[in-house]
């Protein structure tokens, strides 16, 4: 008797039931596009939101621009870059190269594209940070863009002994989870409400390590109130002049990161 089963043997037992489950899942996702923003939320002006589209042309003009003037560091660090929502390590590649020019060792976060948290996200990242610390024999600096910065803060709370510093770039850790222009698309992709993430955490609480918050008044996605935080929620805030999508590429942001790593 042949051990090869016909294709029909691998078909769903009840195709109609399978289709219904997919339909229910789709309806659940689409329902996350609805909802009202609370009155206390603060969002950037829409003119800045639409100005974010200009960032897509940046790779075309980058070859014609001078690279940031970066000197070799006297205190080389080990850095892990955490990408923003719906982006991955490739989006952080230019930033990684500039930090490496300064002599820093730059590592990926190891989780591919950032499509929102799962219940295991912080535990996986904490293990990653400890492994990098053990390999290089020094505490790690976490640099997180947008949602990546929120993750970095939570990881530092879990393994503070392995983290030298957290630098967030346009990260919505403060104010209201609705204080941004992207909460509906985020809910659609991540599959959960911004009020009910799969990881219970108060993102406003400062990690027990040095914490620096980069923010920009030109950020068209994340509110300045959410990204800069209150004095007790971070050690320092740094105002820059770039759009949200340009944090990993803007010259002033890269130079500010170099200064923070040298501090």
Coordinates of N, CA and C in Angstrom, one line a residue, residues 103-251:
X103 N 33.0 53.5 15.3 CA 33.7 52.4 16.1 C 32.9 51.6 17.0
X104 N 31.5 51.8 16.9 CA 30.6 51.1 17.8 C 30.3 49.7 17.1
X105 N 30.0 48.7 18.0 CA 29.6 47.4 17.5 C 28.0 47.4 17.5
X106 N 27.5 47.3 16.3 CA 26.0 47.5 16.1 C 25.4 46.1 15.8
X107 N 24.4 45.7 16.6 CA 23.8 44.4 16.4 C 22.3 44.6 16.1
X108 N 21.7 43.6 15.3 CA 20.3 43.6 15.0 C 19.5 43.1 16.3
X109 N 18.2 43.4 16.2 CA 17.4 43.0 17.4 C 17.0 41.5 17.3
X110 N 17.1 40.9 16.1 CA 16.9 39.5 16.0 C 15.5 39.0 15.8
X111 N 14.5 39.9 15.5 CA 13.2 39.5 15.5 C 12.5 39.8 14.1
X112 N 13.3 40.1 13.1 CA 12.7 40.4 11.8 C 12.0 41.7 11.8
X113 N 10.8 41.7 11.1 CA 10.0 42.9 11.0 C 9.1 43.1 12.3
X114 N 9.0 44.3 12.7 CA 8.2 44.7 13.9 C 6.8 44.8 13.5
X115 N 6.0 43.8 13.8 CA 4.5 43.9 13.6 C 3.7 44.0 14.8
X116 N 4.3 44.6 15.9 CA 3.6 44.7 17.1 C 4.0 43.6 18.1
X117 N 3.7 43.8 19.4 CA 4.1 42.9 20.4 C 3.3 41.6 20.5
X118 N 3.9 40.6 21.0 CA 3.2 39.3 21.4 C 3.5 39.2 22.9
X119 N 2.9 38.2 23.5 CA 3.1 37.9 24.9 C 4.6 37.6 25.2
X120 N 5.3 37.1 24.2 CA 6.7 36.7 24.4 C 7.8 37.7 24.0
X121 N 7.4 38.8 23.4 CA 8.3 39.7 22.8 C 9.4 40.2 23.7
X122 N 9.0 40.7 24.9 CA 10.0 41.3 25.8 C 10.9 40.2 26.4
X123 N 10.4 39.0 26.6 CA 11.2 37.9 27.1 C 12.3 37.5 26.1
X124 N 11.9 37.5 24.8 CA 12.8 37.1 23.7 C 13.9 38.2 23.6
X125 N 13.5 39.4 23.6 CA 14.4 40.5 23.5 C 15.4 40.6 24.7
X126 N 14.8 40.3 25.9 CA 15.7 40.3 27.1 C 16.8 39.2 27.0
X127 N 16.4 38.0 26.5 CA 17.4 37.0 26.2 C 18.4 37.4 25.2
X128 N 18.0 38.1 24.2 CA 18.9 38.6 23.2 C 19.9 39.6 23.8
X129 N 19.4 40.5 24.6 CA 20.3 41.5 25.2 C 21.3 40.8 26.1
X130 N 20.9 39.9 26.9 CA 21.8 39.2 27.8 C 22.9 38.4 27.0
X131 N 22.5 37.8 25.9 CA 23.4 37.0 25.1 C 24.5 38.0 24.5
X132 N 24.0 39.1 24.0 CA 25.0 40.1 23.4 C 25.9 40.6 24.5
X133 N 25.4 40.9 25.7 CA 26.2 41.4 26.8 C 27.3 40.3 27.1
X134 N 26.9 39.1 27.2 CA 27.8 38.0 27.6 C 28.9 37.9 26.5
X135 N 28.5 38.0 25.3 CA 29.4 37.8 24.2 C 30.5 38.9 24.1
X136 N 30.1 40.1 24.4 CA 31.1 41.2 24.2 C 31.6 41.8 25.5
X137 N 31.1 41.3 26.6 CA 31.6 41.6 27.9 C 31.3 43.0 28.4
X138 N 30.3 43.6 27.9 CA 29.9 45.0 28.4 C 28.4 45.2 28.2
X139 N 27.9 46.1 29.0 CA 26.4 46.4 28.9 C 26.1 47.0 27.6
X140 N 24.8 46.8 27.2 CA 24.4 47.1 25.8 C 23.6 48.4 25.9
X141 N 23.8 49.2 24.8 CA 22.9 50.4 24.6 C 21.8 50.0 23.7
X142 N 20.6 50.3 24.1 CA 19.4 50.0 23.2 C 19.0 51.3 22.6
X143 N 18.9 51.3 21.3 CA 18.4 52.4 20.5 C 17.2 51.9 19.8
X144 N 16.0 52.5 20.1 CA 14.7 52.0 19.5 C 14.0 53.2 18.8
X145 N 13.6 52.9 17.6 CA 12.8 53.9 16.9 C 11.3 53.6 17.0
X146 N 10.5 54.6 17.3 CA 9.1 54.5 17.4 C 8.7 53.3 18.4
X147 N 7.9 52.3 17.9 CA 7.5 51.2 18.8 C 8.8 50.5 19.4
X148 N 9.8 50.5 18.6 CA 11.1 49.8 19.0 C 11.6 50.4 20.3
X149 N 11.4 51.8 20.4 CA 11.9 52.4 21.7 C 11.0 52.1 22.9
X150 N 9.7 51.8 22.6 CA 8.9 51.3 23.7 C 9.3 50.0 24.2
X151 N 9.6 49.1 23.2 CA 10.2 47.8 23.6 C 11.5 47.9 24.4
X152 N 12.4 48.8 23.9 CA 13.6 49.0 24.6 C 13.5 49.3 26.0
X153 N 12.5 50.2 26.3 CA 12.3 50.7 27.7 C 11.8 49.5 28.5
X154 N 10.9 48.7 28.0 CA 10.4 47.5 28.7 C 11.5 46.5 29.0
X155 N 12.3 46.2 28.0 CA 13.4 45.3 28.1 C 14.4 45.7 29.2
X156 N 14.6 47.0 29.3 CA 15.6 47.6 30.3 C 15.0 47.4 31.7
X157 N 13.7 47.4 31.8 CA 13.1 47.1 33.1 C 13.3 45.7 33.6
X158 N 13.3 44.8 32.6 CA 13.4 43.4 32.9 C 14.9 42.9 33.1
X159 N 15.8 43.5 32.4 CA 17.2 43.1 32.6 C 18.1 44.4 32.7
X160 N 17.9 45.2 33.7 CA 18.6 46.5 33.9 C 20.1 46.3 34.0
X161 N 20.5 45.2 34.5 CA 22.0 44.9 34.7 C 22.7 44.7 33.4
X162 N 22.0 44.4 32.3 CA 22.6 44.2 31.0 C 22.5 45.4 30.1
X163 N 21.8 46.5 30.6 CA 21.6 47.7 29.7 C 22.3 48.9 30.3
X164 N 23.1 49.5 29.4 CA 23.8 50.7 29.9 C 22.9 52.0 29.7
X165 N 22.1 52.0 28.7 CA 21.4 53.2 28.4 C 20.3 52.8 27.3
X166 N 19.2 53.5 27.4 CA 18.1 53.4 26.4 C 17.9 54.7 25.7
X167 N 17.9 54.7 24.4 CA 17.7 55.9 23.6 C 16.5 55.7 22.7
X168 N 15.4 56.4 23.0 CA 14.2 56.2 22.1 C 14.1 57.3 21.1
X169 N 13.6 57.0 19.9 CA 13.5 58.0 18.9 C 12.0 58.1 18.4
X170 N 11.3 59.1 18.8 CA 10.0 59.3 18.4 C 9.1 58.2 18.9
X171 N 9.3 57.7 20.1 CA 8.6 56.5 20.7 C 7.5 57.0 21.6
X172 N 6.3 56.4 21.4 CA 5.1 56.8 22.1 C 4.9 56.1 23.5
X173 N 5.8 56.5 24.4 CA 5.8 55.8 25.7 C 5.0 56.6 26.7
X174 N 4.7 57.9 26.4 CA 4.0 58.7 27.4 C 2.6 59.2 26.9
X175 N 2.0 60.0 27.8 CA 0.7 60.6 27.5 C -0.4 59.5 27.3
X176 N -1.1 59.5 26.2 CA -2.1 58.6 25.9 C -1.7 57.7 24.7
X177 N -2.1 56.4 24.7 CA -1.8 55.5 23.6 C -2.5 56.0 22.3
X178 N -3.4 56.9 22.4 CA -4.1 57.5 21.2 C -3.4 58.8 20.8
X179 N -2.3 59.2 21.4 CA -1.7 60.5 21.0 C -0.7 60.3 19.9
X180 N -1.3 59.9 18.8 CA -0.6 59.7 17.5 C -1.6 59.7 16.4
X181 N -1.1 59.7 15.1 CA -1.9 59.7 14.0 C -2.0 58.3 13.3
X182 N -1.6 57.3 14.1 CA -1.5 56.0 13.4 C -2.1 54.9 14.2
X183 N -2.9 55.2 15.2 CA -3.4 54.1 16.1 C -4.4 53.2 15.4
X184 N -5.2 53.7 14.5 CA -6.1 52.8 13.8 C -5.4 51.8 12.9
X185 N -4.5 52.2 12.0 CA -3.7 51.2 11.2 C -2.9 50.3 12.1
X186 N -2.4 50.8 13.2 CA -1.6 50.0 14.1 C -2.5 48.8 14.7
X187 N -3.7 49.2 15.1 CA -4.6 48.2 15.6 C -5.0 47.1 14.6
X188 N -5.2 47.6 13.3 CA -5.5 46.7 12.2 C -4.4 45.6 12.0
X189 N -3.2 46.1 12.0 CA -2.0 45.2 11.7 C -1.7 44.4 12.9
X190 N -1.6 45.0 14.1 CA -1.2 44.3 15.3 C -2.3 43.3 15.8
X191 N -3.5 43.7 15.5 CA -4.6 42.8 16.0 C -5.1 43.0 17.4
X192 N -4.8 44.1 18.0 CA -5.3 44.4 19.3 C -5.4 45.9 19.5
X193 N -6.2 46.3 20.5 CA -6.5 47.7 20.8 C -5.2 48.2 21.4
X194 N -5.0 49.5 21.2 CA -3.8 50.2 21.9 C -4.0 50.2 23.4
X195 N -5.2 50.0 23.8 CA -5.5 50.0 25.3 C -5.3 48.6 25.9
X196 N -5.2 47.6 25.0 CA -5.1 46.2 25.6 C -4.0 45.5 24.8
X197 N -2.8 45.9 25.0 CA -1.7 45.2 24.4 C -1.5 43.8 25.0
X198 N -0.9 42.8 24.3 CA -0.7 41.5 24.9 C 0.4 41.5 26.0
X199 N 1.1 42.6 26.2 CA 2.1 42.6 27.3 C 1.6 43.7 28.3
X200 N 1.2 43.3 29.5 CA 0.8 44.3 30.5 C 1.9 45.1 31.0
X201 N 1.9 46.4 30.7 CA 3.0 47.3 31.1 C 2.5 48.7 31.2
X202 N 3.1 49.5 32.1 CA 2.9 50.9 32.1 C 4.1 51.5 31.5
X203 N 4.0 51.9 30.2 CA 5.1 52.4 29.4 C 5.6 53.7 29.9
X204 N 4.8 54.4 30.7 CA 5.3 55.7 31.2 C 6.3 55.6 32.4
X205 N 6.4 54.4 33.0 CA 7.3 54.2 34.1 C 8.7 54.2 33.5
X206 N 9.6 55.0 34.1 CA 11.0 55.0 33.6 C 11.8 53.7 34.0
X207 N 12.5 53.2 33.1 CA 13.4 52.1 33.4 C 14.5 52.5 34.4
X208 N 15.0 51.5 35.2 CA 16.1 51.9 36.2 C 17.5 52.0 35.5
X209 N 17.5 52.6 34.3 CA 18.8 52.9 33.7 C 18.7 54.2 33.1
X210 N 19.8 54.8 32.6 CA 19.8 56.1 31.9 C 18.9 56.0 30.7
X211 N 17.9 57.0 30.6 CA 16.9 56.9 29.5 C 16.8 58.3 28.9
X212 N 17.1 58.3 27.5 CA 17.0 59.5 26.8 C 16.0 59.4 25.7
X213 N 15.1 60.5 25.6 CA 14.0 60.5 24.7 C 14.2 61.5 23.6
X214 N 14.4 61.0 22.3 CA 14.5 61.9 21.2 C 13.1 62.2 20.7
X215 N 12.8 63.4 20.4 CA 11.5 63.8 19.8 C 11.6 64.9 18.8
X216 N 10.6 65.2 18.1 CA 10.7 66.3 17.1 C 9.3 67.0 17.0
X217 N 9.4 68.3 17.0 CA 8.1 69.1 16.7 C 7.6 68.9 15.3
X218 N 8.4 68.3 14.4 CA 7.9 68.1 13.1 C 7.5 66.7 12.8
X219 N 7.4 65.9 13.9 CA 7.0 64.5 13.8 C 5.5 64.5 13.4
X220 N 5.1 63.9 12.3 CA 3.8 63.9 11.9 C 3.0 62.6 12.3
X221 N 3.7 61.7 13.0 CA 3.0 60.5 13.4 C 2.8 60.4 14.9
X222 N 3.8 60.7 15.7 CA 3.7 60.6 17.2 C 3.7 62.0 17.8
X223 N 2.8 62.2 18.7 CA 2.7 63.5 19.4 C 4.0 63.7 20.2
X224 N 4.4 65.0 20.2 CA 5.6 65.4 21.0 C 5.4 65.1 22.5
X225 N 4.1 65.1 23.0 CA 3.9 64.8 24.4 C 4.1 63.3 24.7
X226 N 3.8 62.5 23.7 CA 4.0 61.1 23.9 C 5.4 60.7 23.7
X227 N 6.2 61.4 22.9 CA 7.6 61.0 22.6 C 8.6 61.6 23.5
X228 N 8.3 62.8 24.0 CA 9.2 63.5 24.9 C 9.1 63.1 26.4
X229 N 7.9 62.8 26.8 CA 7.6 62.3 28.1 C 7.7 63.4 29.2
X230 N 7.4 63.1 30.4 CA 7.5 64.0 31.5 C 8.8 63.8 32.2
X231 N 9.3 64.8 33.0 CA 10.6 64.7 33.6 C 10.9 63.4 34.4
X232 N 9.8 62.9 35.1 CA 10.0 61.7 35.9 C 9.9 60.4 35.0
X233 N 9.6 60.6 33.7 CA 9.5 59.4 32.9 C 10.7 59.1 32.1
X234 N 11.7 60.0 32.1 CA 13.0 59.8 31.4 C 14.0 60.7 32.0
X235 N 15.3 60.4 31.8 CA 16.3 61.3 32.4 C 16.5 62.6 31.6
X236 N 16.4 62.5 30.3 CA 16.6 63.6 29.4 C 15.8 63.5 28.1
X237 N 15.4 64.6 27.6 CA 14.7 64.7 26.3 C 15.5 65.5 25.4
X238 N 15.6 65.1 24.1 CA 16.4 65.9 23.1 C 15.5 66.2 21.9
X239 N 15.3 67.5 21.6 CA 14.5 67.9 20.5 C 15.3 68.0 19.2
X240 N 14.7 67.4 18.2 CA 15.4 67.4 16.9 C 14.4 68.0 15.9
X241 N 14.9 68.1 14.6 CA 14.1 68.8 13.6 C 13.9 67.9 12.4
X242 N 13.4 66.7 12.6 CA 13.2 65.8 11.5 C 11.8 65.2 11.6
X243 N 11.3 64.6 10.5 CA 10.0 63.9 10.5 C 10.2 62.6 11.2
X244 N 9.0 61.9 11.5 CA 9.1 60.7 12.2 C 9.8 59.6 11.4
X245 N 9.5 59.5 10.1 CA 10.1 58.5 9.3 C 11.6 58.7 9.0
X246 N 12.1 59.9 9.3 CA 13.5 60.2 9.1 C 14.4 60.0 10.3
X247 N 13.9 59.6 11.4 CA 14.7 59.5 12.6 C 15.9 58.6 12.3
X248 N 15.8 57.4 11.6 CA 17.0 56.6 11.4 C 18.0 57.1 10.4
X249 N 17.6 58.2 9.6 CA 18.4 58.7 8.5 C 18.8 60.1 8.6
X250 N 18.1 60.9 9.4 CA 18.4 62.3 9.5 C 19.8 62.6 10.1
X251 N 20.6 63.5 9.5 CA 21.9 63.7 9.9 C 22.0 64.2 11.4

